[in-house]
Amino acid sequence: MKPATQFLLLGVAAVALLATAAAAVTLRQVDHRAQARVLDQLQVAATVERELQTSRLVELQLRAELLAQDPAFVDYVAQSLIPNPQLGGAVDSASISDLLKERRHGYDIAAVLDPQGKPVAMSGILLKDHDGIRGDPLVTSAISLLKPQQGVWVDHGQLLWVAVNPLLRGGVLQGVLLTASHVDDTFAIAVSRIARTDVAVLVQPTPGSEPAPSSGLDSWVGQELSAQLPAVLGVTAAAGKAVQLTDGQRKVSAWVTPLKTSGAQAALVAIGPDEQADGRIDTAALPLLLGIGGFGVCAVLLVLLQWWRTWLPLQRMLEVIQLASHGDQHLTIRVNGSPIVRRLRDGINRLLHPSA
């Protein structure tokens, strides 16, 4: 291969390689920054969830206090919890249940526990077993501290907001009022609307049951969340963790934040936008890629100019010199090029024709 041709090919190849490397680095940086922005936005959902949950627990507590601090209700419960000989020594749980049903407003479940935390009467459906209720930290804390406690329960795959209030008369514990509200899809919708991203609240299902579908999400996202449910619910970092959801063609980033619950695991999952796993270029990278392309074109033009003005004339001069070295004394170099090439041409022509 002639030196001029070799220079041209190597120069163009070097420019193409450098431009490709620059484009790859640019795409990687743009993707990294885009991912960081998405994850920052997704983490806002966890803050919104905490604030909104706190608001709902405060609302539940205020409603429960109306009943727990009603002296007439406390007296009635205290009287009903006294063993009744007419009932074979049992407490009058039916009367308490009727009263709870009548007075239950603004929450789904109301239950009265005895001073030891054992359920006595209930209005609404709570599947948690009696030993689990009696040993729950919210219940034991309310009994030992004689102060209201609030928290979140997982009851057979259902998330519940719970408020536990001691029933006091003269500073003496007479029983415990437990109130609870179901966390349904409207809560996830509210978090999604405020955080401006799709969210799903995932709860560990009961053995033998399937996880509930995530409403409002694309079907493939819901399927991926169900498939990765053990890993998602296994996130323990309080700040949360990023995960990737993909079906091979579409891809989204998600941020998993574990929820502090009693009974089973639960997590809030914030879902990012589709990241176009089909290979389309992020529009944010286009200006940078166009700039790299422009520099690449300029570099190729400079290589071509160097080849045309220097290397190609030198190649032609070399061919003439090689002919002259074989005894041909009637040759004249007639090439143009850069100033240095022209000076070299004139010098060689004087050597070839010293008498001219």
GROMACS .gro file of C-alpha atoms in nm:
model
  356
    1MET     CA    1   0.000   0.000   0.000
    2LYS     CA    2   0.131   0.343  -0.093
    3PRO     CA    3   0.224   0.570   0.199
    4ALA     CA    4  -0.027   0.838   0.097
    5THR     CA    5  -0.311   0.586   0.080
    6GLN     CA    6  -0.205   0.436   0.412
    7PHE     CA    7  -0.208   0.780   0.576
    8LEU     CA    8  -0.557   0.851   0.439
    9LEU     CA    9  -0.703   0.522   0.559
   10LEU     CA   10  -0.538   0.538   0.900
   11GLY     CA   11  -0.639   0.900   0.949
   12VAL     CA   12  -1.004   0.841   0.862
   13ALA     CA   13  -1.010   0.524   1.076
   14ALA     CA   14  -0.859   0.708   1.374
   15VAL     CA   15  -1.117   0.988   1.346
   16ALA     CA   16  -1.401   0.735   1.319
   17LEU     CA   17  -1.271   0.541   1.620
   18LEU     CA   18  -1.233   0.851   1.834
   19ALA     CA   19  -1.575   0.983   1.733
   20THR     CA   20  -1.736   0.647   1.810
   21ALA     CA   21  -1.566   0.633   2.151
   22ALA     CA   22  -1.673   0.990   2.229
   23ALA     CA   23  -2.032   0.910   2.126
   24ALA     CA   24  -2.035   0.597   2.342
   25VAL     CA   25  -1.903   0.787   2.645
   26THR     CA   26  -2.155   1.065   2.584
   27LEU     CA   27  -2.446   0.823   2.561
   28ARG     CA   28  -2.331   0.652   2.879
   29GLN     CA   29  -2.300   0.980   3.067
   30VAL     CA   30  -2.636   1.105   2.943
   31ASP     CA   31  -2.799   0.775   3.038
   32HIS     CA   32  -2.633   0.785   3.381
   33ARG     CA   33  -2.753   1.139   3.447
   34ALA     CA   34  -3.100   1.060   3.319
   35GLN     CA   35  -3.112   0.757   3.548
   36ALA     CA   36  -3.000   0.971   3.841
   37ARG     CA   37  -3.272   1.229   3.770
   38VAL     CA   38  -3.536   0.957   3.742
   39LEU     CA   39  -3.427   0.792   4.067
   40ASP     CA   40  -3.426   1.128   4.247
   41GLN     CA   41  -3.781   1.187   4.126
   42LEU     CA   42  -3.888   0.837   4.227
   43GLN     CA   43  -3.758   0.884   4.580
   44VAL     CA   44  -3.998   1.175   4.620
   45ALA     CA   45  -4.279   0.917   4.625
   46ALA     CA   46  -4.143   0.768   4.949
   47THR     CA   47  -4.149   1.110   5.116
   48VAL     CA   48  -4.503   1.171   4.991
   49GLU     CA   49  -4.610   0.827   5.118
   50ARG     CA   50  -4.472   0.895   5.466
   51GLU     CA   51  -4.636   1.236   5.490
   52LEU     CA   52  -4.968   1.111   5.358
   53GLN     CA   53  -4.963   0.804   5.581
   54THR     CA   54  -4.887   1.021   5.884
   55SER     CA   55  -5.184   1.239   5.792
   56ARG     CA   56  -5.413   0.937   5.760
   57LEU     CA   57  -5.294   0.792   6.093
   58VAL     CA   58  -5.353   1.126   6.265
   59GLU     CA   59  -5.702   1.137   6.115
   60LEU     CA   60  -5.770   0.782   6.235
   61GLN     CA   61  -5.638   0.867   6.582
   62LEU     CA   62  -5.859   1.175   6.608
   63ARG     CA   63  -6.165   0.971   6.517
   64ALA     CA   64  -6.073   0.696   6.762
   65GLU     CA   65  -6.011   0.946   7.044
   66LEU     CA   66  -6.372   1.064   7.020
   67LEU     CA   67  -6.474   0.717   7.129
   68ALA     CA   68  -6.181   0.624   7.352
   69GLN     CA   69  -6.214   0.942   7.561
   70ASP     CA   70  -6.592   0.924   7.591
   71PRO     CA   71  -6.654   0.854   7.966
   72ALA     CA   72  -6.985   0.688   7.892
   73PHE     CA   73  -6.823   0.447   7.645
   74VAL     CA   74  -6.538   0.369   7.883
   75ASP     CA   75  -6.782   0.305   8.169
   76TYR     CA   76  -6.996   0.079   7.950
   77VAL     CA   77  -6.690  -0.123   7.839
   78ALA     CA   78  -6.560  -0.149   8.196
   79GLN     CA   79  -6.900  -0.272   8.317
   80SER     CA   80  -6.934  -0.519   8.029
   81LEU     CA   81  -6.587  -0.665   8.091
   82ILE     CA   82  -6.692  -0.772   8.441
   83PRO     CA   83  -6.774  -1.146   8.430
   84ASN     CA   84  -7.151  -1.188   8.422
   85PRO     CA   85  -7.295  -1.483   8.619
   86GLN     CA   86  -7.597  -1.485   8.389
   87LEU     CA   87  -7.358  -1.554   8.098
   88GLY     CA   88  -7.180  -1.834   8.278
   89GLY     CA   89  -6.907  -1.606   8.402
   90ALA     CA   90  -6.830  -1.467   8.054
   91VAL     CA   91  -6.810  -1.100   7.965
   92ASP     CA   92  -7.088  -0.931   7.772
   93SER     CA   93  -6.901  -0.916   7.439
   94ALA     CA   94  -7.223  -0.903   7.233
   95SER     CA   95  -7.327  -0.574   7.393
   96ILE     CA   96  -6.982  -0.425   7.330
   97SER     CA   97  -6.993  -0.543   6.965
   98ASP     CA   98  -7.333  -0.380   6.917
   99LEU     CA   99  -7.205  -0.056   7.067
  100LEU     CA  100  -6.893  -0.063   6.849
  101LYS     CA  101  -7.105  -0.116   6.538
  102GLU     CA  102  -7.322   0.178   6.637
  103ARG     CA  103  -7.033   0.409   6.722
  104ARG     CA  104  -6.790   0.306   6.445
  105HIS     CA  105  -6.757   0.604   6.208
  106GLY     CA  106  -6.471   0.687   5.969
  107TYR     CA  107  -6.284   0.357   6.001
  108ASP     CA  108  -6.339  -0.002   5.893
  109ILE     CA  109  -6.265  -0.202   6.208
  110ALA     CA  110  -6.317  -0.138   6.578
  111ALA     CA  111  -6.230  -0.383   6.853
  112VAL     CA  112  -6.220  -0.378   7.230
  113LEU     CA  113  -5.943  -0.568   7.407
  114ASP     CA  114  -5.928  -0.652   7.772
  115PRO     CA  115  -5.651  -0.499   7.991
  116GLN     CA  116  -5.421  -0.788   7.893
  117GLY     CA  117  -5.473  -0.721   7.519
  118LYS     CA  118  -5.699  -1.015   7.444
  119PRO     CA  119  -5.978  -0.931   7.192
  120VAL     CA  120  -6.322  -0.932   7.352
  121ALA     CA  121  -6.553  -0.776   7.094
  122MET     CA  122  -6.519  -0.655   6.737
  123SER     CA  123  -6.705  -0.469   6.463
  124GLY     CA  124  -6.568  -0.528   6.114
  125ILE     CA  125  -6.347  -0.806   5.982
  126LEU     CA  126  -5.998  -0.854   6.126
  127LEU     CA  127  -5.836  -1.187   6.039
  128LYS     CA  128  -5.534  -1.145   6.265
  129ASP     CA  129  -5.537  -1.414   6.533
  130HIS     CA  130  -5.594  -1.321   6.896
  131ASP     CA  131  -5.241  -1.411   7.008
  132GLY     CA  132  -5.099  -1.197   6.730
  133ILE     CA  133  -5.311  -0.903   6.837
  134ARG     CA  134  -5.226  -0.942   7.206
  135GLY     CA  135  -4.852  -0.965   7.134
  136ASP     CA  136  -4.837  -0.688   6.876
  137PRO     CA  137  -4.594  -0.406   6.970
  138LEU     CA  138  -4.863  -0.139   6.926
  139VAL     CA  139  -5.093  -0.316   7.170
  140THR     CA  140  -4.825  -0.397   7.427
  141SER     CA  141  -4.690  -0.041   7.413
  142ALA     CA  142  -5.035   0.111   7.459
  143ILE     CA  143  -5.096  -0.111   7.762
  144SER     CA  144  -4.756  -0.059   7.925
  145LEU     CA  145  -4.728   0.316   7.857
  146LEU     CA  146  -5.101   0.395   7.884
  147LYS     CA  147  -5.061   0.613   7.575
  148PRO     CA  148  -5.214   0.592   7.224
  149GLN     CA  149  -5.007   0.415   6.958
  150GLN     CA  150  -5.038   0.423   6.579
  151GLY     CA  151  -4.884   0.207   6.309
  152VAL     CA  152  -4.936  -0.017   6.008
  153TRP     CA  153  -5.038  -0.380   6.008
  154VAL     CA  154  -5.036  -0.645   5.739
  155ASP     CA  155  -5.336  -0.871   5.795
  156HIS     CA  156  -5.352  -1.168   5.555
  157GLY     CA  157  -5.225  -0.969   5.257
  158GLN     CA  158  -5.417  -0.652   5.347
  159LEU     CA  159  -5.250  -0.333   5.464
  160LEU     CA  160  -5.417  -0.160   5.760
  161TRP     CA  161  -5.366   0.168   5.939
  162VAL     CA  162  -5.410   0.100   6.309
  163ALA     CA  163  -5.466   0.319   6.614
  164VAL     CA  164  -5.458   0.164   6.962
  165ASN     CA  165  -5.599   0.368   7.251
  166PRO     CA  166  -5.604   0.269   7.619
  167LEU     CA  167  -5.942   0.309   7.783
  168LEU     CA  168  -5.875   0.483   8.113
  169ARG     CA  169  -6.101   0.562   8.408
  170GLY     CA  170  -5.938   0.749   8.690
  171GLY     CA  171  -5.599   0.669   8.542
  172VAL     CA  172  -5.667   0.296   8.561
  173LEU     CA  173  -5.667   0.083   8.248
  174GLN     CA  174  -6.013  -0.062   8.181
  175GLY     CA  175  -5.947  -0.201   7.834
  176VAL     CA  176  -5.809  -0.109   7.493
  177LEU     CA  177  -5.981   0.031   7.185
  178LEU     CA  178  -5.829  -0.082   6.856
  179THR     CA  179  -5.939   0.091   6.537
  180ALA     CA  180  -5.819   0.022   6.181
  181SER     CA  181  -5.875   0.138   5.822
  182HIS     CA  182  -5.793  -0.054   5.506
  183VAL     CA  183  -5.527   0.088   5.276
  184ASP     CA  184  -5.679   0.058   4.930
  185ASP     CA  185  -5.587   0.172   4.578
  186THR     CA  186  -5.703   0.526   4.645
  187PHE     CA  187  -5.400   0.574   4.870
  188ALA     CA  188  -5.158   0.467   4.595
  189ILE     CA  189  -5.344   0.690   4.349
  190ALA     CA  190  -5.311   0.987   4.585
  191VAL     CA  191  -4.936   0.928   4.628
  192SER     CA  192  -4.898   0.890   4.252
  193ARG     CA  193  -5.081   1.214   4.181
  194ILE     CA  194  -4.873   1.416   4.428
  195ALA     CA  195  -4.536   1.257   4.340
  196ARG     CA  196  -4.617   1.263   3.966
  197THR     CA  197  -4.508   0.906   3.910
  198ASP     CA  198  -4.675   0.567   3.906
  199VAL     CA  199  -4.666   0.383   4.238
  200ALA     CA  200  -4.772   0.046   4.371
  201VAL     CA  201  -4.810  -0.073   4.729
  202LEU     CA  202  -4.700  -0.436   4.751
  203VAL     CA  203  -4.783  -0.660   5.045
  204GLN     CA  204  -4.657  -1.008   5.120
  205PRO     CA  205  -4.941  -1.243   5.024
  206THR     CA  206  -5.068  -1.513   5.252
  207PRO     CA  207  -4.928  -1.863   5.183
  208GLY     CA  208  -5.100  -2.024   4.887
  209SER     CA  209  -5.242  -1.700   4.747
  210GLU     CA  210  -5.131  -1.488   4.455
  211PRO     CA  211  -5.020  -1.126   4.500
  212ALA     CA  212  -5.293  -0.878   4.419
  213PRO     CA  213  -5.251  -0.708   4.079
  214SER     CA  214  -5.125  -0.352   4.090
  215SER     CA  215  -5.405  -0.133   3.960
  216GLY     CA  216  -5.320   0.159   3.735
  217LEU     CA  217  -4.993   0.003   3.611
  218ASP     CA  218  -4.913  -0.146   3.272
  219SER     CA  219  -4.985  -0.516   3.276
  220TRP     CA  220  -4.623  -0.610   3.203
  221VAL     CA  221  -4.501  -0.393   3.492
  222GLY     CA  222  -4.746  -0.564   3.727
  223GLN     CA  223  -4.628  -0.903   3.604
  224GLU     CA  224  -4.263  -0.811   3.658
  225LEU     CA  225  -4.337  -0.684   4.008
  226SER     CA  226  -4.515  -1.009   4.087
  227ALA     CA  227  -4.223  -1.210   3.947
  228GLN     CA  228  -3.972  -1.013   4.155
  229LEU     CA  229  -4.194  -0.990   4.465
  230PRO     CA  230  -3.957  -1.178   4.703
  231ALA     CA  231  -3.664  -0.954   4.602
  232VAL     CA  232  -3.876  -0.637   4.617
  233LEU     CA  233  -4.016  -0.717   4.961
  234GLY     CA  234  -3.668  -0.825   5.070
  235VAL     CA  235  -3.532  -0.470   5.046
  236THR     CA  236  -3.436  -0.367   5.398
  237ALA     CA  237  -3.248  -0.039   5.348
  238ALA     CA  238  -3.460   0.234   5.504
  239ALA     CA  239  -3.369   0.476   5.225
  240GLY     CA  240  -3.482   0.225   4.963
  241LYS     CA  241  -3.315   0.061   4.664
  242ALA     CA  242  -3.329   0.095   4.286
  243VAL     CA  243  -3.445  -0.201   4.075
  244GLN     CA  244  -3.489  -0.256   3.701
  245LEU     CA  245  -3.807  -0.393   3.546
  246THR     CA  246  -3.795  -0.517   3.187
  247ASP     CA  247  -3.979  -0.752   2.957
  248GLY     CA  248  -3.695  -0.760   2.703
  249GLN     CA  249  -3.834  -0.477   2.490
  250ARG     CA  250  -3.938  -0.220   2.745
  251LYS     CA  251  -3.747  -0.116   3.054
  252VAL     CA  252  -3.826   0.104   3.350
  253SER     CA  253  -3.643   0.202   3.665
  254ALA     CA  254  -3.820   0.161   3.998
  255TRP     CA  255  -3.741   0.265   4.353
  256VAL     CA  256  -3.843   0.027   4.632
  257THR     CA  257  -3.895   0.167   4.981
  258PRO     CA  258  -3.977  -0.081   5.259
  259LEU     CA  259  -4.276   0.010   5.474
  260LYS     CA  260  -4.255  -0.020   5.850
  261THR     CA  261  -4.528  -0.271   5.925
  262SER     CA  262  -4.622  -0.539   6.174
  263GLY     CA  263  -4.723  -0.888   6.067
  264ALA     CA  264  -4.553  -0.919   5.726
  265GLN     CA  265  -4.344  -0.731   5.474
  266ALA     CA  266  -4.473  -0.447   5.257
  267ALA     CA  267  -4.311  -0.198   5.021
  268LEU     CA  268  -4.387   0.112   4.821
  269VAL     CA  269  -4.264   0.087   4.461
  270ALA     CA  270  -4.232   0.405   4.253
  271ILE     CA  271  -4.226   0.331   3.879
  272GLY     CA  272  -4.030   0.550   3.637
  273PRO     CA  273  -4.109   0.623   3.272
  274ASP     CA  274  -4.039   0.379   2.989
  275GLU     CA  275  -3.666   0.398   2.913
  276GLN     CA  276  -3.709   0.285   2.550
  277ALA     CA  277  -3.524  -0.042   2.570
  278ASP     CA  278  -3.581  -0.079   2.193
  279GLY     CA  279  -3.264   0.124   2.128
  280ARG     CA  280  -3.401   0.468   2.048
  281ILE     CA  281  -3.165   0.749   2.143
  282ASP     CA  282  -3.252   0.981   2.427
  283THR     CA  283  -3.333   1.324   2.285
  284ALA     CA  284  -3.113   1.484   2.554
  285ALA     CA  285  -2.809   1.323   2.389
  286LEU     CA  286  -2.883   1.446   2.035
  287PRO     CA  287  -2.714   1.792   2.063
  288LEU     CA  288  -2.397   1.633   2.204
  289LEU     CA  289  -2.397   1.362   1.939
  290LEU     CA  290  -2.446   1.621   1.667
  291GLY     CA  291  -2.151   1.815   1.809
  292ILE     CA  292  -1.934   1.502   1.807
  293GLY     CA  293  -2.046   1.432   1.452
  294GLY     CA  294  -1.955   1.787   1.348
  295PHE     CA  295  -1.608   1.759   1.502
  296GLY     CA  296  -1.566   1.422   1.333
  297VAL     CA  297  -1.654   1.567   0.992
  298CYS     CA  298  -1.409   1.855   1.048
  299ALA     CA  299  -1.137   1.609   1.149
  300VAL     CA  300  -1.196   1.398   0.836
  301LEU     CA  301  -1.179   1.712   0.620
  302LEU     CA  302  -0.847   1.805   0.784
  303VAL     CA  303  -0.713   1.455   0.714
  304LEU     CA  304  -0.828   1.486   0.352
  305LEU     CA  305  -0.668   1.829   0.323
  306GLN     CA  306  -0.340   1.699   0.464
  307TRP     CA  307  -0.354   1.405   0.227
  308TRP     CA  308  -0.438   1.618  -0.077
  309ARG     CA  309  -0.194   1.902  -0.005
  310THR     CA  310   0.101   1.707   0.138
  311TRP     CA  311   0.092   1.330   0.127
  312LEU     CA  312  -0.038   1.285  -0.228
  313PRO     CA  313   0.211   1.537  -0.380
  314LEU     CA  314   0.493   1.372  -0.183
  315GLN     CA  315   0.384   1.034  -0.317
  316ARG     CA  316   0.398   1.163  -0.675
  317MET     CA  317   0.738   1.325  -0.613
  318LEU     CA  318   0.864   0.993  -0.477
  319GLU     CA  319   0.754   0.816  -0.794
  320VAL     CA  320   0.945   1.069  -1.008
  321ILE     CA  321   1.258   1.035  -0.793
  322GLN     CA  322   1.240   0.656  -0.824
  323LEU     CA  323   1.227   0.687  -1.205
  324ALA     CA  324   1.521   0.929  -1.199
  325SER     CA  325   1.722   0.686  -0.990
  326HIS     CA  326   1.697   0.438  -1.278
  327GLY     CA  327   1.875   0.675  -1.518
  328ASP     CA  328   1.594   0.883  -1.667
  329GLN     CA  329   1.742   1.236  -1.669
  330HIS     CA  330   1.460   1.414  -1.855
  331LEU     CA  331   1.202   1.423  -1.576
  332THR     CA  332   1.051   1.729  -1.416
  333ILE     CA  333   0.830   1.726  -1.109
  334ARG     CA  334   0.510   1.917  -1.175
  335VAL     CA  335   0.301   1.890  -0.860
  336ASN     CA  336   0.136   2.148  -0.639
  337GLY     CA  337   0.064   2.135  -0.271
  338SER     CA  338   0.147   2.300   0.054
  339PRO     CA  339   0.432   2.556   0.072
  340ILE     CA  340   0.676   2.297   0.209
  341VAL     CA  341   0.587   2.062  -0.077
  342ARG     CA  342   0.645   2.335  -0.337
  343ARG     CA  343   0.984   2.424  -0.187
  344LEU     CA  344   1.083   2.058  -0.190
  345ARG     CA  345   0.961   2.025  -0.550
  346ASP     CA  346   1.171   2.320  -0.667
  347GLY     CA  347   1.478   2.189  -0.485
  348ILE     CA  348   1.449   1.843  -0.641
  349ASN     CA  349   1.394   1.993  -0.991
  350ARG     CA  350   1.720   2.190  -0.954
  351LEU     CA  351   1.898   1.871  -0.864
  352LEU     CA  352   1.750   1.696  -1.167
  353HIS     CA  353   1.839   1.986  -1.399
  354PRO     CA  354   2.144   2.161  -1.255
  355SER     CA  355   2.215   2.351  -1.577
  356ALA     CA  356   1.863   2.496  -1.607
   0.00000   0.00000   0.00000
